[in-house]
């Protein structure tokens, strides 16, 4: 018996991971360029774009890392929901409360 929230967290975690990696590559490709604009009296405005490798790699690594952290949070939440579901199922199966099962004397 799988709860809908556990499946939702699992699917959302996978979607965040896939879209996050694709978005990280897009961000690094788009914002990893440094554009230099210069103006000359004879040639007018000239634009030159150079790829800054350090900037590109830092954008890529930081965005992939943050995507991984969010994936880990959502996957951990899904696992926690699975454990809670398992405990709930075991308690319903035994039809006794946790206090009745313990060996401690009643107060």
PDB file of N, CA and C in Angstrom:
ATOM      1  N   UNK A   1       0.842  -1.175   0.000  1.00  0.00           N
ATOM      2  CA  UNK A   1       0.000   0.000   0.000  1.00  0.00           C
ATOM      3  C   UNK A   1       0.889   1.240   0.000  1.00  0.00           C
ATOM      4  N   UNK A   2       0.890   1.956  -1.085  1.00  0.00           N
ATOM      5  CA  UNK A   2       1.688   3.172  -1.186  1.00  0.00           C
ATOM      6  C   UNK A   2       0.783   4.381  -1.036  1.00  0.00           C
ATOM      7  N   UNK A   3       1.201   5.314  -0.223  1.00  0.00           N
ATOM      8  CA  UNK A   3       0.413   6.524  -0.078  1.00  0.00           C
ATOM      9  C   UNK A   3       0.678   7.440  -1.261  1.00  0.00           C
ATOM     10  N   UNK A   4      -0.274   8.301  -1.535  1.00  0.00           N
ATOM     11  CA  UNK A   4      -0.128   9.189  -2.681  1.00  0.00           C
ATOM     12  C   UNK A   4       0.944  10.240  -2.429  1.00  0.00           C
ATOM     13  N   UNK A   5       1.180  10.597  -1.180  1.00  0.00           N
ATOM     14  CA  UNK A   5       2.187  11.617  -0.885  1.00  0.00           C
ATOM     15  C   UNK A   5       3.603  11.072  -1.053  1.00  0.00           C
ATOM     16  N   UNK A   6       3.770   9.786  -0.736  1.00  0.00           N
ATOM     17  CA  UNK A   6       5.085   9.180  -0.927  1.00  0.00           C
ATOM     18  C   UNK A   6       5.430   9.128  -2.413  1.00  0.00           C
ATOM     19  N   UNK A   7       4.484   8.685  -3.223  1.00  0.00           N
ATOM     20  CA  UNK A   7       4.708   8.652  -4.675  1.00  0.00           C
ATOM     21  C   UNK A   7       4.901  10.049  -5.235  1.00  0.00           C
ATOM     22  N   UNK A   8       4.147  11.013  -4.695  1.00  0.00           N
ATOM     23  CA  UNK A   8       4.293  12.399  -5.151  1.00  0.00           C
ATOM     24  C   UNK A   8       5.696  12.921  -4.853  1.00  0.00           C
ATOM     25  N   UNK A   9       6.208  12.634  -3.653  1.00  0.00           N
ATOM     26  CA  UNK A   9       7.562  13.073  -3.293  1.00  0.00           C
ATOM     27  C   UNK A   9       8.617  12.390  -4.155  1.00  0.00           C
ATOM     28  N   UNK A  10       8.441  11.107  -4.433  1.00  0.00           N
ATOM     29  CA  UNK A  10       9.403  10.402  -5.282  1.00  0.00           C
ATOM     30  C   UNK A  10       9.430  10.983  -6.688  1.00  0.00           C
ATOM     31  N   UNK A  11       8.251  11.179  -7.259  1.00  0.00           N
ATOM     32  CA  UNK A  11       8.181  11.731  -8.619  1.00  0.00           C
ATOM     33  C   UNK A  11       8.680  13.163  -8.674  1.00  0.00           C
ATOM     34  N   UNK A  12       8.346  13.941  -7.657  1.00  0.00           N
ATOM     35  CA  UNK A  12       8.800  15.327  -7.615  1.00  0.00           C
ATOM     36  C   UNK A  12      10.315  15.394  -7.463  1.00  0.00           C
ATOM     37  N   UNK A  13      10.886  14.487  -6.686  1.00  0.00           N
ATOM     38  CA  UNK A  13      12.338  14.455  -6.513  1.00  0.00           C
ATOM     39  C   UNK A  13      13.037  14.135  -7.831  1.00  0.00           C
ATOM     40  N   UNK A  14      12.512  13.169  -8.573  1.00  0.00           N
ATOM     41  CA  UNK A  14      13.112  12.824  -9.868  1.00  0.00           C
ATOM     42  C   UNK A  14      12.950  13.978 -10.855  1.00  0.00           C
ATOM     43  N   UNK A  15      11.782  14.614 -10.856  1.00  0.00           N
ATOM     44  CA  UNK A  15      11.554  15.751 -11.758  1.00  0.00           C
ATOM     45  C   UNK A  15      12.487  16.906 -11.430  1.00  0.00           C
ATOM     46  N   UNK A  16      12.678  17.165 -10.136  1.00  0.00           N
ATOM     47  CA  UNK A  16      13.591  18.242  -9.732  1.00  0.00           C
ATOM     48  C   UNK A  16      15.016  17.924 -10.158  1.00  0.00           C
ATOM     49  N   UNK A  17      15.418  16.675 -10.019  1.00  0.00           N
ATOM     50  CA  UNK A  17      16.770  16.288 -10.404  1.00  0.00           C
ATOM     51  C   UNK A  17      16.988  16.448 -11.906  1.00  0.00           C
ATOM     52  N   UNK A  18      16.073  15.936 -12.707  1.00  0.00           N
ATOM     53  CA  UNK A  18      16.237  16.000 -14.165  1.00  0.00           C
ATOM     54  C   UNK A  18      16.168  17.450 -14.662  1.00  0.00           C
ATOM     55  N   UNK A  19      15.130  18.168 -14.241  1.00  0.00           N
ATOM     56  CA  UNK A  19      14.986  19.552 -14.692  1.00  0.00           C
ATOM     57  C   UNK A  19      16.083  20.453 -14.126  1.00  0.00           C
ATOM     58  N   UNK A  20      16.547  20.145 -12.924  1.00  0.00           N
ATOM     59  CA  UNK A  20      17.623  20.928 -12.327  1.00  0.00           C
ATOM     60  C   UNK A  20      18.938  20.779 -13.068  1.00  0.00           C
ATOM     61  N   UNK A  21      19.247  19.557 -13.496  1.00  0.00           N
ATOM     62  CA  UNK A  21      20.483  19.347 -14.253  1.00  0.00           C
ATOM     63  C   UNK A  21      20.391  20.011 -15.622  1.00  0.00           C
ATOM     64  N   UNK A  22      19.239  19.876 -16.275  1.00  0.00           N
ATOM     65  CA  UNK A  22      19.065  20.542 -17.569  1.00  0.00           C
ATOM     66  C   UNK A  22      19.140  22.060 -17.406  1.00  0.00           C
ATOM     67  N   UNK A  23      18.494  22.577 -16.386  1.00  0.00           N
ATOM     68  CA  UNK A  23      18.543  24.017 -16.123  1.00  0.00           C
ATOM     69  C   UNK A  23      19.936  24.499 -15.755  1.00  0.00           C
ATOM     70  N   UNK A  24      20.694  23.671 -15.055  1.00  0.00           N
ATOM     71  CA  UNK A  24      22.065  24.041 -14.690  1.00  0.00           C
ATOM     72  C   UNK A  24      22.943  24.184 -15.930  1.00  0.00           C
ATOM     73  N   UNK A  25      22.779  23.251 -16.851  1.00  0.00           N
ATOM     74  CA  UNK A  25      23.548  23.326 -18.093  1.00  0.00           C
ATOM     75  C   UNK A  25      23.154  24.565 -18.887  1.00  0.00           C
ATOM     76  N   UNK A  26      21.851  24.853 -18.934  1.00  0.00           N
ATOM     77  CA  UNK A  26      21.383  26.045 -19.648  1.00  0.00           C
ATOM     78  C   UNK A  26      21.918  27.325 -19.015  1.00  0.00           C
ATOM     79  N   UNK A  27      21.853  27.406 -17.684  1.00  0.00           N
ATOM     80  CA  UNK A  27      22.359  28.605 -16.999  1.00  0.00           C
ATOM     81  C   UNK A  27      23.852  28.797 -17.218  1.00  0.00           C
ATOM     82  N   UNK A  28      24.603  27.717 -17.141  1.00  0.00           N
ATOM     83  CA  UNK A  28      26.050  27.818 -17.336  1.00  0.00           C
ATOM     84  C   UNK A  28      26.381  28.234 -18.762  1.00  0.00           C
ATOM     85  N   UNK A  29      25.623  27.716 -19.727  1.00  0.00           N
ATOM     86  CA  UNK A  29      25.884  28.072 -21.129  1.00  0.00           C
ATOM     87  C   UNK A  29      25.507  29.519 -21.414  1.00  0.00           C
ATOM     88  N   UNK A  30      24.399  29.967 -20.847  1.00  0.00           N
ATOM     89  CA  UNK A  30      23.925  31.323 -21.144  1.00  0.00           C
ATOM     90  C   UNK A  30      24.709  32.394 -20.393  1.00  0.00           C
ATOM     91  N   UNK A  31      24.934  32.201 -19.114  1.00  0.00           N
ATOM     92  CA  UNK A  31      25.548  33.243 -18.297  1.00  0.00           C
ATOM     93  C   UNK A  31      27.042  33.043 -18.066  1.00  0.00           C
ATOM     94  N   UNK A  32      27.648  32.086 -18.731  1.00  0.00           N
ATOM     95  CA  UNK A  32      29.081  31.865 -18.600  1.00  0.00           C
ATOM     96  C   UNK A  32      29.910  32.703 -19.556  1.00  0.00           C
ATOM     97  N   UNK A  33      29.254  33.498 -20.380  1.00  0.00           N
ATOM     98  CA  UNK A  33      29.960  34.371 -21.319  1.00  0.00           C
ATOM     99  C   UNK A  33      30.120  35.764 -20.735  1.00  0.00           C
ATOM    100  N   UNK A  34      31.255  36.340 -20.992  1.00  0.00           N
ATOM    101  CA  UNK A  34      31.511  37.715 -20.593  1.00  0.00           C
ATOM    102  C   UNK A  34      31.506  38.545 -21.870  1.00  0.00           C
ATOM    103  N   UNK A  35      30.639  39.540 -21.910  1.00  0.00           N
ATOM    104  CA  UNK A  35      30.505  40.372 -23.103  1.00  0.00           C
ATOM    105  C   UNK A  35      31.226  41.694 -22.886  1.00  0.00           C
ATOM    106  N   UNK A  36      32.058  42.011 -23.843  1.00  0.00           N
ATOM    107  CA  UNK A  36      32.785  43.274 -23.794  1.00  0.00           C
ATOM    108  C   UNK A  36      32.258  44.161 -24.910  1.00  0.00           C
ATOM    109  N   UNK A  37      31.879  45.356 -24.541  1.00  0.00           N
ATOM    110  CA  UNK A  37      31.374  46.320 -25.512  1.00  0.00           C
ATOM    111  C   UNK A  37      32.340  47.492 -25.520  1.00  0.00           C
ATOM    112  N   UNK A  38      32.795  47.827 -26.700  1.00  0.00           N
ATOM    113  CA  UNK A  38      33.696  48.970 -26.812  1.00  0.00           C
ATOM    114  C   UNK A  38      33.175  49.900 -27.906  1.00  0.00           C
ATOM    115  N   UNK A  39      33.524  51.131 -27.766  1.00  0.00           N
ATOM    116  CA  UNK A  39      33.085  52.133 -28.722  1.00  0.00           C
ATOM    117  C   UNK A  39      34.307  52.812 -29.313  1.00  0.00           C
ATOM    118  N   UNK A  40      34.307  52.885 -30.605  1.00  0.00           N
ATOM    119  CA  UNK A  40      35.386  53.559 -31.306  1.00  0.00           C
ATOM    120  C   UNK A  40      34.778  54.636 -32.196  1.00  0.00           C
ATOM    121  N   UNK A  41      35.497  55.714 -32.349  1.00  0.00           N
ATOM    122  CA  UNK A  41      34.998  56.814 -33.165  1.00  0.00           C
ATOM    123  C   UNK A  41      34.913  56.407 -34.634  1.00  0.00           C
ATOM    124  N   UNK A  42      35.814  55.562 -35.072  1.00  0.00           N
ATOM    125  CA  UNK A  42      35.835  55.182 -36.484  1.00  0.00           C
ATOM    126  C   UNK A  42      35.015  53.931 -36.785  1.00  0.00           C
ATOM    127  N   UNK A  43      34.993  52.986 -35.852  1.00  0.00           N
ATOM    128  CA  UNK A  43      34.316  51.719 -36.115  1.00  0.00           C
ATOM    129  C   UNK A  43      32.947  51.608 -35.467  1.00  0.00           C
ATOM    130  N   UNK A  44      32.620  52.503 -34.593  1.00  0.00           N
ATOM    131  CA  UNK A  44      31.334  52.456 -33.906  1.00  0.00           C
ATOM    132  C   UNK A  44      31.381  51.504 -32.724  1.00  0.00           C
ATOM    133  N   UNK A  45      30.255  50.903 -32.425  1.00  0.00           N
ATOM    134  CA  UNK A  45      30.141  49.992 -31.285  1.00  0.00           C
ATOM    135  C   UNK A  45      30.543  48.588 -31.738  1.00  0.00           C
ATOM    136  N   UNK A  46      31.448  47.998 -31.007  1.00  0.00           N
ATOM    137  CA  UNK A  46      31.839  46.615 -31.293  1.00  0.00           C
ATOM    138  C   UNK A  46      31.583  45.763 -30.043  1.00  0.00           C
ATOM    139  N   UNK A  47      31.019  44.608 -30.287  1.00  0.00           N
ATOM    140  CA  UNK A  47      30.698  43.696 -29.184  1.00  0.00           C
ATOM    141  C   UNK A  47      31.512  42.423 -29.357  1.00  0.00           C
ATOM    142  N   UNK A  48      32.044  41.953 -28.246  1.00  0.00           N
ATOM    143  CA  UNK A  48      32.841  40.736 -28.269  1.00  0.00           C
ATOM    144  C   UNK A  48      32.452  39.892 -27.054  1.00  0.00           C
ATOM    145  N   UNK A  49      32.196  38.636 -27.299  1.00  0.00           N
ATOM    146  CA  UNK A  49      31.814  37.726 -26.214  1.00  0.00           C
ATOM    147  C   UNK A  49      32.873  36.645 -26.074  1.00  0.00           C
ATOM    148  N   UNK A  50      33.328  36.464 -24.847  1.00  0.00           N
ATOM    149  CA  UNK A  50      34.306  35.423 -24.553  1.00  0.00           C
ATOM    150  C   UNK A  50      33.746  34.517 -23.471  1.00  0.00           C
ATOM    151  N   UNK A  51      34.005  33.238 -23.606  1.00  0.00           N
ATOM    152  CA  UNK A  51      33.573  32.283 -22.595  1.00  0.00           C
ATOM    153  C   UNK A  51      34.571  32.294 -21.445  1.00  0.00           C
ATOM    154  N   UNK A  52      34.088  32.569 -20.258  1.00  0.00           N
ATOM    155  CA  UNK A  52      34.914  32.522 -19.055  1.00  0.00           C
ATOM    156  C   UNK A  52      34.728  31.142 -18.427  1.00  0.00           C
ATOM    157  N   UNK A  53      35.759  30.321 -18.513  1.00  0.00           N
ATOM    158  CA  UNK A  53      35.662  28.931 -18.074  1.00  0.00           C
ATOM    159  C   UNK A  53      35.421  28.839 -16.570  1.00  0.00           C
ATOM    160  N   UNK A  54      36.080  29.669 -15.806  1.00  0.00           N
ATOM    161  CA  UNK A  54      35.893  29.639 -14.352  1.00  0.00           C
ATOM    162  C   UNK A  54      34.473  29.999 -13.957  1.00  0.00           C
ATOM    163  N   UNK A  55      33.932  31.024 -14.585  1.00  0.00           N
ATOM    164  CA  UNK A  55      32.558  31.438 -14.294  1.00  0.00           C
ATOM    165  C   UNK A  55      31.564  30.362 -14.723  1.00  0.00           C
ATOM    166  N   UNK A  56      31.781  29.790 -15.890  1.00  0.00           N
ATOM    167  CA  UNK A  56      30.892  28.743 -16.390  1.00  0.00           C
ATOM    168  C   UNK A  56      30.894  27.533 -15.458  1.00  0.00           C
ATOM    169  N   UNK A  57      32.076  27.096 -15.051  1.00  0.00           N
ATOM    170  CA  UNK A  57      32.155  25.930 -14.161  1.00  0.00           C
ATOM    171  C   UNK A  57      31.582  26.228 -12.781  1.00  0.00           C
ATOM    172  N   UNK A  58      31.794  27.434 -12.288  1.00  0.00           N
ATOM    173  CA  UNK A  58      31.256  27.759 -10.962  1.00  0.00           C
ATOM    174  C   UNK A  58      29.727  27.822 -10.993  1.00  0.00           C
ATOM    175  N   UNK A  59      29.149  28.349 -12.066  1.00  0.00           N
ATOM    176  CA  UNK A  59      27.689  28.358 -12.193  1.00  0.00           C
ATOM    177  C   UNK A  59      27.162  26.930 -12.289  1.00  0.00           C
ATOM    178  N   UNK A  60      27.812  26.112 -13.090  1.00  0.00           N
ATOM    179  CA  UNK A  60      27.371  24.736 -13.275  1.00  0.00           C
ATOM    180  C   UNK A  60      27.460  23.938 -11.973  1.00  0.00           C
ATOM    181  N   UNK A  61      28.580  24.025 -11.286  1.00  0.00           N
ATOM    182  CA  UNK A  61      28.772  23.249 -10.056  1.00  0.00           C
ATOM    183  C   UNK A  61      27.821  23.712  -8.953  1.00  0.00           C
ATOM    184  N   UNK A  62      27.661  25.019  -8.793  1.00  0.00           N
ATOM    185  CA  UNK A  62      26.789  25.512  -7.727  1.00  0.00           C
ATOM    186  C   UNK A  62      25.329  25.166  -7.982  1.00  0.00           C
ATOM    187  N   UNK A  63      24.888  25.246  -9.227  1.00  0.00           N
ATOM    188  CA  UNK A  63      23.491  24.930  -9.502  1.00  0.00           C
ATOM    189  C   UNK A  63      23.234  23.423  -9.449  1.00  0.00           C
ATOM    190  N   UNK A  64      24.178  22.603  -9.869  1.00  0.00           N
ATOM    191  CA  UNK A  64      24.009  21.150  -9.741  1.00  0.00           C
ATOM    192  C   UNK A  64      24.027  20.749  -8.260  1.00  0.00           C
ATOM    193  N   UNK A  65      24.864  21.388  -7.465  1.00  0.00           N
ATOM    194  CA  UNK A  65      24.913  21.095  -6.029  1.00  0.00           C
ATOM    195  C   UNK A  65      23.587  21.441  -5.357  1.00  0.00           C
ATOM    196  N   UNK A  66      23.037  22.618  -5.671  1.00  0.00           N
ATOM    197  CA  UNK A  66      21.765  23.001  -5.049  1.00  0.00           C
ATOM    198  C   UNK A  66      20.626  22.099  -5.514  1.00  0.00           C
ATOM    199  N   UNK A  67      20.673  21.651  -6.761  1.00  0.00           N
ATOM    200  CA  UNK A  67      19.684  20.691  -7.243  1.00  0.00           C
ATOM    201  C   UNK A  67      19.814  19.368  -6.496  1.00  0.00           C
ATOM    202  N   UNK A  68      21.035  18.933  -6.253  1.00  0.00           N
ATOM    203  CA  UNK A  68      21.261  17.692  -5.512  1.00  0.00           C
ATOM    204  C   UNK A  68      20.770  17.776  -4.078  1.00  0.00           C
ATOM    205  N   UNK A  69      20.943  18.928  -3.456  1.00  0.00           N
ATOM    206  CA  UNK A  69      20.460  19.105  -2.081  1.00  0.00           C
ATOM    207  C   UNK A  69      18.938  19.025  -2.041  1.00  0.00           C
ATOM    208  N   UNK A  70      18.278  19.689  -2.973  1.00  0.00           N
ATOM    209  CA  UNK A  70      16.812  19.636  -3.008  1.00  0.00           C
ATOM    210  C   UNK A  70      16.321  18.226  -3.320  1.00  0.00           C
ATOM    211  N   UNK A  71      17.019  17.519  -4.197  1.00  0.00           N
ATOM    212  CA  UNK A  71      16.667  16.126  -4.484  1.00  0.00           C
ATOM    213  C   UNK A  71      16.811  15.267  -3.226  1.00  0.00           C
ATOM    214  N   UNK A  72      17.890  15.458  -2.488  1.00  0.00           N
ATOM    215  CA  UNK A  72      18.106  14.669  -1.272  1.00  0.00           C
ATOM    216  C   UNK A  72      17.024  14.942  -0.230  1.00  0.00           C
ATOM    217  N   UNK A  73      16.595  16.183  -0.119  1.00  0.00           N
ATOM    218  CA  UNK A  73      15.534  16.519   0.832  1.00  0.00           C
ATOM    219  C   UNK A  73      14.233  15.834   0.442  1.00  0.00           C
ATOM    220  N   UNK A  74      13.871  15.913  -0.837  1.00  0.00           N
ATOM    221  CA  UNK A  74      12.616  15.299  -1.274  1.00  0.00           C
ATOM    222  C   UNK A  74      12.668  13.774  -1.213  1.00  0.00           C
ATOM    223  N   UNK A  75      13.804  13.184  -1.574  1.00  0.00           N
ATOM    224  CA  UNK A  75      13.931  11.730  -1.495  1.00  0.00           C
ATOM    225  C   UNK A  75      13.909  11.267  -0.035  1.00  0.00           C
ATOM    226  N   UNK A  76      14.530  12.015   0.858  1.00  0.00           N
ATOM    227  CA  UNK A  76      14.489  11.684   2.283  1.00  0.00           C
ATOM    228  C   UNK A  76      13.093  11.802   2.858  1.00  0.00           C
ATOM    229  N   UNK A  77      12.363  12.793   2.409  1.00  0.00           N
ATOM    230  CA  UNK A  77      10.977  12.937   2.850  1.00  0.00           C
ATOM    231  C   UNK A  77      10.135  11.760   2.377  1.00  0.00           C
ATOM    232  N   UNK A  78      10.390  11.308   1.179  1.00  0.00           N
ATOM    233  CA  UNK A  78       9.688  10.137   0.656  1.00  0.00           C
ATOM    234  C   UNK A  78      10.013   8.892   1.469  1.00  0.00           C
ATOM    235  N   UNK A  79      11.279   8.718   1.832  1.00  0.00           N
ATOM    236  CA  UNK A  79      11.666   7.573   2.674  1.00  0.00           C
ATOM    237  C   UNK A  79      11.013   7.659   4.054  1.00  0.00           C
ATOM    238  N   UNK A  80      10.971   8.850   4.626  1.00  0.00           N
ATOM    239  CA  UNK A  80      10.350   9.023   5.944  1.00  0.00           C
ATOM    240  C   UNK A  80       8.860   8.692   5.878  1.00  0.00           C
ATOM    241  N   UNK A  81       8.211   9.107   4.797  1.00  0.00           N
ATOM    242  CA  UNK A  81       6.792   8.757   4.644  1.00  0.00           C
ATOM    243  C   UNK A  81       6.614   7.251   4.493  1.00  0.00           C
ATOM    244  N   UNK A  82       7.547   6.601   3.838  1.00  0.00           N
ATOM    245  CA  UNK A  82       7.484   5.145   3.711  1.00  0.00           C
ATOM    246  C   UNK A  82       7.613   4.451   5.055  1.00  0.00           C
ATOM    247  N   UNK A  83       8.545   4.930   5.889  1.00  0.00           N
ATOM    248  CA  UNK A  83       8.699   4.341   7.225  1.00  0.00           C
ATOM    249  C   UNK A  83       7.464   4.593   8.089  1.00  0.00           C
ATOM    250  N   UNK A  84       6.909   5.788   8.003  1.00  0.00           N
ATOM    251  CA  UNK A  84       5.701   6.078   8.773  1.00  0.00           C
ATOM    252  C   UNK A  84       4.542   5.204   8.323  1.00  0.00           C
ATOM    253  N   UNK A  85       4.449   4.990   7.028  1.00  0.00           N
ATOM    254  CA  UNK A  85       3.400   4.121   6.511  1.00  0.00           C
ATOM    255  C   UNK A  85       3.583   2.690   7.002  1.00  0.00           C
ATOM    256  N   UNK A  86       4.827   2.216   7.034  1.00  0.00           N
ATOM    257  CA  UNK A  86       5.111   0.869   7.506  1.00  0.00           C
ATOM    258  C   UNK A  86       4.757   0.740   8.990  1.00  0.00           C
ATOM    259  N   UNK A  87       5.112   1.733   9.792  1.00  0.00           N
ATOM    260  CA  UNK A  87       4.770   1.695  11.215  1.00  0.00           C
ATOM    261  C   UNK A  87       3.267   1.734  11.427  1.00  0.00           C
ATOM    262  N   UNK A  88       2.600   2.536  10.649  1.00  0.00           N
ATOM    263  CA  UNK A  88       1.144   2.622  10.763  1.00  0.00           C
ATOM    264  C   UNK A  88       0.497   1.299  10.380  1.00  0.00           C
ATOM    265  N   UNK A  89       1.021   0.653   9.363  1.00  0.00           N
ATOM    266  CA  UNK A  89       0.479  -0.634   8.931  1.00  0.00           C
ATOM    267  C   UNK A  89       0.698  -1.702  10.002  1.00  0.00           C
ATOM    268  N   UNK A  90       1.887  -1.696  10.628  1.00  0.00           N
ATOM    269  CA  UNK A  90       2.160  -2.683  11.678  1.00  0.00           C
ATOM    270  C   UNK A  90       1.277  -2.456  12.897  1.00  0.00           C
ATOM    271  N   UNK A  91       1.018  -1.198  13.225  1.00  0.00           N
ATOM    272  CA  UNK A  91       0.174  -0.915  14.375  1.00  0.00           C
ATOM    273  C   UNK A  91      -1.270  -1.322  14.089  1.00  0.00           C
ATOM    274  N   UNK A  92      -1.732  -1.080  12.879  1.00  0.00           N
ATOM    275  CA  UNK A  92      -3.095  -1.491  12.524  1.00  0.00           C
ATOM    276  C   UNK A  92      -3.209  -3.011  12.486  1.00  0.00           C
ATOM    277  N   UNK A  93      -2.129  -3.672  12.092  1.00  0.00           N
ATOM    278  CA  UNK A  93      -2.135  -5.131  11.990  1.00  0.00           C
ATOM    279  C   UNK A  93      -2.206  -5.780  13.367  1.00  0.00           C
ATOM    280  N   UNK A  94      -1.518  -5.223  14.335  1.00  0.00           N
ATOM    281  CA  UNK A  94      -1.506  -5.829  15.671  1.00  0.00           C
ATOM    282  C   UNK A  94      -2.754  -5.470  16.466  1.00  0.00           C
ATOM    283  N   UNK A  95      -3.447  -4.403  16.088  1.00  0.00           N
ATOM    284  CA  UNK A  95      -4.688  -3.952  16.726  1.00  0.00           C
ATOM    285  C   UNK A  95      -4.525  -3.684  18.209  1.00  0.00           C
ATOM    286  N   UNK A  96      -3.330  -3.399  18.639  1.00  0.00           N
ATOM    287  CA  UNK A  96      -3.098  -2.990  20.016  1.00  0.00           C
ATOM    288  C   UNK A  96      -2.253  -1.734  19.983  1.00  0.00           C
ATOM    289  N   UNK A  97      -2.362  -0.958  20.993  1.00  0.00           N
ATOM    290  CA  UNK A  97      -1.592   0.275  21.028  1.00  0.00           C
ATOM    291  C   UNK A  97      -0.147  -0.014  21.435  1.00  0.00           C
ATOM    292  N   UNK A  98       0.675   0.942  21.261  1.00  0.00           N
ATOM    293  CA  UNK A  98       2.085   0.795  21.605  1.00  0.00           C
ATOM    294  C   UNK A  98       2.246   0.615  23.111  1.00  0.00           C
ATOM    295  N   UNK A  99       1.401   1.261  23.896  1.00  0.00           N
ATOM    296  CA  UNK A  99       1.518   1.175  25.346  1.00  0.00           C
ATOM    297  C   UNK A  99       1.111  -0.203  25.858  1.00  0.00           C
ATOM    298  N   UNK A 100       0.196  -0.857  25.193  1.00  0.00           N
ATOM    299  CA  UNK A 100      -0.207  -2.196  25.604  1.00  0.00           C
ATOM    300  C   UNK A 100       0.865  -3.221  25.262  1.00  0.00           C
ATOM    301  N   UNK A 101       1.673  -2.955  24.253  1.00  0.00           N
ATOM    302  CA  UNK A 101       2.713  -3.885  23.863  1.00  0.00           C
ATOM    303  C   UNK A 101       3.960  -3.764  24.727  1.00  0.00           C
ATOM    304  N   UNK A 102       4.142  -2.651  25.380  1.00  0.00           N
ATOM    305  CA  UNK A 102       5.383  -2.452  26.150  1.00  0.00           C
ATOM    306  C   UNK A 102       5.348  -3.296  27.418  1.00  0.00           C
ATOM    307  N   UNK A 103       6.547  -3.560  27.917  1.00  0.00           N
ATOM    308  CA  UNK A 103       6.663  -4.393  29.113  1.00  0.00           C
ATOM    309  C   UNK A 103       6.681  -3.559  30.392  1.00  0.00           C
ATOM    310  N   UNK A 104       6.518  -2.280  30.250  1.00  0.00           N
ATOM    311  CA  UNK A 104       6.503  -1.416  31.433  1.00  0.00           C
ATOM    312  C   UNK A 104       5.187  -1.572  32.176  1.00  0.00           C
ATOM    313  N   UNK A 105       5.234  -1.512  33.496  1.00  0.00           N
ATOM    314  CA  UNK A 105       3.971  -1.616  34.265  1.00  0.00           C
ATOM    315  C   UNK A 105       3.136  -0.349  34.067  1.00  0.00           C
ATOM    316  N   UNK A 106       1.834  -0.485  34.108  1.00  0.00           N
ATOM    317  CA  UNK A 106       0.983   0.701  33.946  1.00  0.00           C
ATOM    318  C   UNK A 106       1.138   1.640  35.138  1.00  0.00           C
ATOM    319  N   UNK A 107       0.899   2.894  34.858  1.00  0.00           N
ATOM    320  CA  UNK A 107       1.038   3.901  35.936  1.00  0.00           C
ATOM    321  C   UNK A 107      -0.177   3.983  36.791  1.00  0.00           C
TER     322      UNK A 107
END
